Coordinates of C-alpha atoms in Angstrom, one line a residue:
M1 CA 82.2 -4.9 16.7
T2 CA 85.3 -3.7 14.9
T3 CA 87.4 -5.7 12.6
G4 CA 90.3 -7.3 14.3
E5 CA 88.7 -7.5 17.7
V6 CA 89.9 -10.2 20.1
I7 CA 87.1 -11.7 22.2
E8 CA 88.2 -13.7 25.3
I9 CA 86.2 -16.8 26.4
G10 CA 87.1 -18.0 29.9
L11 CA 86.6 -21.7 30.7
L12 CA 86.3 -22.6 34.4
L13 CA 88.3 -25.5 35.9
Y14 CA 86.1 -25.9 39.0
P15 CA 86.4 -29.0 41.1
G16 CA 85.0 -32.0 39.1
A17 CA 84.9 -30.2 35.8
Q18 CA 85.1 -32.4 32.7
L19 CA 88.5 -31.7 31.3
S20 CA 87.7 -33.2 27.9
A21 CA 85.0 -30.6 27.4
V22 CA 87.4 -27.8 28.3
L23 CA 90.0 -29.1 25.9
G24 CA 87.3 -29.8 23.2
M25 CA 86.0 -26.2 23.4
T26 CA 89.6 -24.9 23.3
D27 CA 90.2 -26.8 20.1
L28 CA 86.8 -25.8 18.6
F29 CA 87.5 -22.1 19.1
E30 CA 91.0 -22.5 17.6
L31 CA 89.5 -24.2 14.5
A32 CA 87.0 -21.3 14.3
N33 CA 89.8 -18.8 14.4
R34 CA 91.6 -20.6 11.5
T35 CA 88.3 -20.7 9.6
A36 CA 87.8 -17.0 10.2
V37 CA 91.2 -16.2 8.8
R38 CA 90.5 -18.4 5.7
K39 CA 87.0 -17.0 5.1
S40 CA 87.5 -13.4 5.9
R41 CA 88.4 -10.7 3.3
A42 CA 89.7 -8.5 6.1
A43 CA 93.4 -8.4 6.8
A44 CA 92.8 -9.0 10.5
P45 CA 89.4 -10.8 11.2
N46 CA 87.9 -11.1 14.6
Q47 CA 89.5 -13.8 16.7
L48 CA 88.7 -15.8 19.9
R49 CA 91.1 -15.8 22.8
V50 CA 90.7 -18.8 25.1
S51 CA 91.7 -18.9 28.7
H52 CA 91.4 -21.5 31.5
W53 CA 90.6 -20.3 35.0
R54 CA 91.2 -22.3 38.2
A55 CA 90.8 -21.5 41.9
E56 CA 94.1 -22.7 43.3
H57 CA 92.6 -22.4 46.8
L58 CA 88.9 -22.6 47.6
E59 CA 88.9 -19.2 49.4
Q60 CA 90.6 -17.5 46.5
A61 CA 89.2 -16.2 43.2
P62 CA 90.1 -18.1 40.1
V63 CA 93.3 -17.2 38.2
R64 CA 94.4 -17.8 34.6
V65 CA 96.3 -21.1 34.2
F66 CA 96.2 -21.2 30.4
D67 CA 95.9 -18.4 27.8
S68 CA 96.0 -18.7 24.0
H69 CA 97.1 -15.1 23.9
P70 CA 99.5 -14.9 26.9
G71 CA 100.4 -11.5 28.1
A72 CA 97.6 -9.7 26.3
P73 CA 95.5 -7.3 28.3
G74 CA 91.8 -7.7 28.9
V75 CA 89.2 -9.9 30.6
P76 CA 86.8 -12.6 29.3
A77 CA 83.6 -11.5 27.6
V78 CA 82.2 -14.9 28.5
Y79 CA 82.7 -17.3 31.4
V80 CA 81.8 -20.9 30.8
A81 CA 81.1 -23.5 33.5
P82 CA 81.7 -26.9 31.7
P83 CA 80.0 -30.1 32.6
A84 CA 81.0 -32.3 35.5
L85 CA 82.0 -35.9 35.5
G86 CA 80.4 -36.8 38.8
D87 CA 77.6 -35.3 40.9
P88 CA 76.8 -31.6 40.6
I89 CA 79.1 -29.4 42.6
A90 CA 78.2 -28.9 46.2
P91 CA 77.0 -25.5 47.3
E92 CA 79.9 -24.9 49.7
V93 CA 82.5 -25.9 47.0
A94 CA 80.8 -23.6 44.5
A95 CA 80.5 -20.6 46.8
P96 CA 83.9 -19.0 46.0
V97 CA 83.6 -19.4 42.3
A98 CA 79.9 -18.3 42.4
G99 CA 80.9 -15.0 44.2
W100 CA 83.6 -14.3 41.6
L101 CA 81.1 -15.0 38.8
R102 CA 78.6 -12.6 40.3
Q103 CA 81.3 -9.9 40.2
R104 CA 82.2 -10.7 36.6
H105 CA 78.5 -10.7 35.5
A106 CA 78.0 -7.3 37.2
A107 CA 81.0 -6.0 35.3
G108 CA 79.4 -7.0 32.0
G109 CA 80.5 -10.6 31.5
V110 CA 78.3 -13.2 30.0
L111 CA 77.8 -16.4 32.0
A112 CA 77.4 -19.8 30.3
S113 CA 77.1 -23.4 31.4
V114 CA 77.0 -26.9 30.0
C115 CA 75.1 -29.8 31.7
A116 CA 75.9 -29.9 35.4
G117 CA 77.8 -26.6 35.1
A118 CA 74.4 -25.0 35.5
F119 CA 74.6 -25.8 39.2
V120 CA 77.7 -23.5 39.4
L121 CA 75.7 -20.7 37.8
G122 CA 72.7 -21.5 40.1
E123 CA 74.8 -20.8 43.1
T124 CA 75.4 -17.2 41.9
G125 CA 71.7 -16.5 42.6
L126 CA 71.5 -15.0 39.1
L127 CA 69.2 -17.7 37.6
A128 CA 66.1 -16.6 39.6
G129 CA 63.3 -16.0 37.1
R130 CA 65.6 -16.8 34.2
A131 CA 64.9 -19.5 31.5
V132 CA 67.7 -22.1 31.8
T133 CA 68.4 -25.7 30.9
T134 CA 70.6 -28.5 32.1
N135 CA 70.8 -32.2 31.5
W136 CA 67.4 -33.8 31.9
V137 CA 68.7 -36.4 34.3
Y138 CA 69.3 -33.4 36.8
D139 CA 65.8 -32.0 36.3
E140 CA 64.5 -32.8 39.8
A141 CA 67.7 -32.1 41.6
F142 CA 68.0 -28.7 39.9
R143 CA 64.4 -27.7 40.6
L144 CA 64.8 -28.6 44.3
R145 CA 68.0 -26.7 44.7
F146 CA 67.1 -23.6 42.5
P147 CA 63.2 -23.5 42.6
E148 CA 63.1 -19.8 41.4
A149 CA 64.8 -20.7 38.0
R150 CA 62.6 -21.4 35.1
L151 CA 64.0 -24.8 34.1
D152 CA 63.2 -26.3 30.7
T153 CA 65.1 -29.5 30.1
D154 CA 63.4 -30.0 26.7
R155 CA 65.7 -27.3 25.4
L156 CA 69.2 -28.2 24.5
L157 CA 70.4 -24.6 24.5
I158 CA 68.8 -21.4 25.9
D159 CA 70.5 -18.2 24.9
D160 CA 69.1 -15.5 27.2
G161 CA 71.6 -12.9 26.2
D162 CA 73.8 -12.5 29.3
I163 CA 73.2 -16.0 30.5
I164 CA 73.5 -19.0 28.1
T165 CA 72.8 -22.6 29.3
A166 CA 73.3 -25.9 27.4
G167 CA 71.8 -29.2 28.4
S168 CA 73.5 -32.5 27.7
L169 CA 77.0 -33.6 28.6
M170 CA 78.1 -33.1 24.9
A171 CA 76.2 -29.9 24.4
W172 CA 79.5 -28.0 24.8
T173 CA 79.7 -28.4 21.0
D174 CA 76.3 -26.5 20.7
L175 CA 77.4 -23.8 23.1
G176 CA 80.8 -23.5 21.3
L177 CA 79.1 -23.1 18.0
R178 CA 76.7 -20.5 19.4
L179 CA 79.6 -18.4 20.7
V180 CA 81.3 -18.7 17.4
D181 CA 78.2 -17.5 15.7
R182 CA 77.8 -14.6 18.1
F183 CA 81.4 -13.4 17.8
L184 CA 82.7 -14.6 14.4
G185 CA 79.5 -14.8 12.4
S186 CA 77.3 -17.5 11.0
T187 CA 79.5 -18.2 8.0
V188 CA 82.4 -19.2 10.2
M189 CA 80.1 -21.1 12.6
I190 CA 78.6 -23.2 9.8
E191 CA 82.0 -24.0 8.3
T192 CA 83.4 -24.9 11.7
A193 CA 80.4 -27.2 12.3
R194 CA 80.9 -28.8 8.8
V195 CA 84.5 -29.5 9.4
L196 CA 83.7 -31.1 12.8
A197 CA 80.7 -33.0 11.3
L198 CA 78.4 -31.4 13.9
D199 CA 74.8 -30.3 13.6
P200 CA 74.6 -26.5 13.8
P201 CA 72.7 -25.1 16.8
G202 CA 69.0 -25.8 16.6
R203 CA 68.7 -29.3 18.0
E204 CA 66.6 -29.8 21.1
Q205 CA 67.4 -31.9 24.1
R206 CA 63.9 -33.4 24.0
Y207 CA 64.9 -35.4 20.9
Y208 CA 67.1 -37.5 23.2
S209 CA 65.6 -37.4 26.7
A210 CA 63.4 -40.1 28.2
F211 CA 60.5 -39.2 30.5
A212 CA 61.9 -39.2 34.0
P213 CA 58.9 -38.6 36.4
R214 CA 59.4 -37.0 39.8
L215 CA 59.2 -39.8 42.4
S216 CA 60.8 -38.3 45.5
H217 CA 58.1 -35.8 46.3
G218 CA 57.0 -37.6 49.4
D219 CA 53.2 -37.9 48.6
A220 CA 52.6 -41.7 49.1
A221 CA 49.1 -41.5 47.6
I222 CA 50.3 -39.9 44.4
L223 CA 53.3 -42.2 44.2
K224 CA 50.9 -45.2 44.3
V225 CA 49.1 -43.8 41.3
Q226 CA 52.4 -43.1 39.4
H227 CA 53.4 -46.7 39.9
W228 CA 50.0 -47.8 38.5
L229 CA 50.3 -45.5 35.5
Q230 CA 53.8 -46.8 34.8
A231 CA 52.7 -50.4 34.8
S232 CA 49.8 -49.6 32.5
E233 CA 52.0 -47.3 30.3
G234 CA 49.5 -44.5 30.7
R235 CA 46.7 -46.2 28.8
D236 CA 42.9 -46.2 29.4
F237 CA 42.7 -44.4 32.7
S238 CA 39.9 -42.1 34.0
L239 CA 40.1 -39.4 36.7
A240 CA 37.7 -41.5 38.8
T241 CA 40.0 -44.5 38.6
L242 CA 43.1 -42.5 39.6
A243 CA 41.4 -40.7 42.4
G244 CA 40.1 -44.0 43.7
L245 CA 43.5 -45.5 43.7
A246 CA 44.8 -42.5 45.6
G247 CA 41.9 -42.6 48.0
L248 CA 41.2 -38.9 47.4
E249 CA 38.3 -36.8 46.2
E250 CA 38.8 -35.9 42.6
R251 CA 39.6 -32.2 43.0
T252 CA 42.0 -32.9 45.8
F253 CA 43.7 -35.6 43.8
L254 CA 44.2 -33.3 40.7
R255 CA 45.7 -30.6 42.9
R256 CA 48.1 -32.9 44.7
F257 CA 49.0 -34.8 41.5
Q258 CA 50.1 -31.6 39.7
K259 CA 51.9 -30.3 42.8
A260 CA 53.9 -33.6 43.2
T261 CA 54.7 -34.3 39.5
G262 CA 54.6 -30.9 37.9
L263 CA 52.1 -32.2 35.3
T264 CA 48.4 -32.8 34.9
T265 CA 47.2 -36.4 34.7
T266 CA 46.6 -35.9 30.9
E267 CA 50.1 -34.6 30.3
Y268 CA 51.6 -37.4 32.4
G269 CA 49.8 -40.1 30.5
Q270 CA 50.8 -38.5 27.2
R271 CA 54.5 -38.6 28.1
L272 CA 54.3 -42.2 29.2
R273 CA 52.6 -43.2 25.9
V274 CA 55.0 -41.2 23.8
G275 CA 57.9 -42.8 25.7
K276 CA 56.6 -46.2 24.7
A277 CA 56.0 -45.0 21.1
R278 CA 59.6 -43.9 20.9
E279 CA 60.8 -47.4 21.7
L280 CA 58.5 -48.9 19.1
L281 CA 59.6 -46.4 16.4
Q282 CA 63.2 -47.0 17.2
F283 CA 63.2 -50.8 17.5
T284 CA 60.3 -52.1 15.4
A285 CA 59.2 -51.8 11.8
Q286 CA 55.6 -51.1 12.7
S287 CA 53.9 -48.3 10.8
V288 CA 53.2 -45.0 12.6
D289 CA 49.5 -45.8 12.6
K290 CA 50.2 -49.2 14.2
V291 CA 52.4 -47.6 16.8
A292 CA 49.7 -45.1 17.6
W293 CA 47.2 -47.9 18.2
E294 CA 49.7 -49.9 20.3
V295 CA 50.2 -47.0 22.7
G296 CA 46.5 -46.3 23.1
Y297 CA 45.6 -43.7 20.4
G298 CA 42.7 -44.6 18.2
D299 CA 43.2 -41.4 16.2
A300 CA 46.7 -41.5 14.5
G301 CA 46.4 -37.8 13.7
A302 CA 46.0 -36.9 17.3
F303 CA 49.0 -39.2 18.2
R304 CA 51.2 -37.4 15.6
K305 CA 50.3 -34.0 17.1
V306 CA 51.0 -35.1 20.7
F307 CA 54.2 -36.8 19.7
T308 CA 55.5 -33.8 17.8
R309 CA 54.6 -31.4 20.6
I310 CA 56.5 -33.5 23.2
V311 CA 59.5 -34.7 21.2
G312 CA 59.9 -31.8 18.8
L313 CA 60.0 -34.2 15.8
T314 CA 57.3 -36.0 13.9
P315 CA 57.1 -39.8 14.4
S316 CA 58.5 -40.3 10.9
D317 CA 61.4 -37.9 11.4
Y318 CA 62.1 -39.4 14.8
R319 CA 62.3 -42.9 13.3
G320 CA 64.5 -41.6 10.5
R321 CA 67.0 -40.1 12.9
F322 CA 67.1 -42.7 15.7
R323 CA 66.0 -46.1 14.3
A324 CA 68.3 -48.9 15.5

């Protein structure tokens, strides 16, 4: 990258797109530009050009409707599908934009999304086999619609080079900072984050997401077991008990349970118990050892390991960050 390069970031105004996220990213990139000028020793530091793109008619490709550098030549290096305020975009509505994005990607453009914007990228067909994230509340809907994508809703941001996806509704800040880091450097990114009082990229969505089990899989026997597990908060169950509740032979039950839920019975129970532990850590003053006992762990050390693996923070760190 040469000094004085202008890198364009295109923000998509697709039907239902959250305008506050589009405007917020626009302001974040402008602040980063000012920070780059202030921090750089070069006469002309790298700058970000921001454009907004809207399909005026569904059958037409998007066109620029805003440009921070009007009249300048060039095309975006990155195309961002922001979050949506309502339901994820329908396939037939996304189709014209998706076709245009495929062309832009084939020409070397980077594709990015925030929250439900991942459904726009999904319609391009380019997410098959790729590691991606979206908001955890869309986990089941996204898997059903794009089963070939490798979805990981524990991650807040996945940068896969030419495709970048961010999870939660407000993760446009994380995506924005990641793009600032990529094009203007870490010094500018950290200073921009500091001015905006934002955590630099590195958070994970699993810090915030609650366990949302799959319940619409259509297997009545497994659903019966899930309801029982929910009522018992995942404590003190055996394989024989669960298989008996389902009326299935144990091996058949294990196979059907994992197919329906995406988890083993052990993993499912752990997530239920960790979910209860998060509530206790956030809303009570009980010690970590007491919380471990309350959710069914006789070994507090084992509880800490499971909690940290699932949440991404130790129980003490989680309490320090989220205690009410």
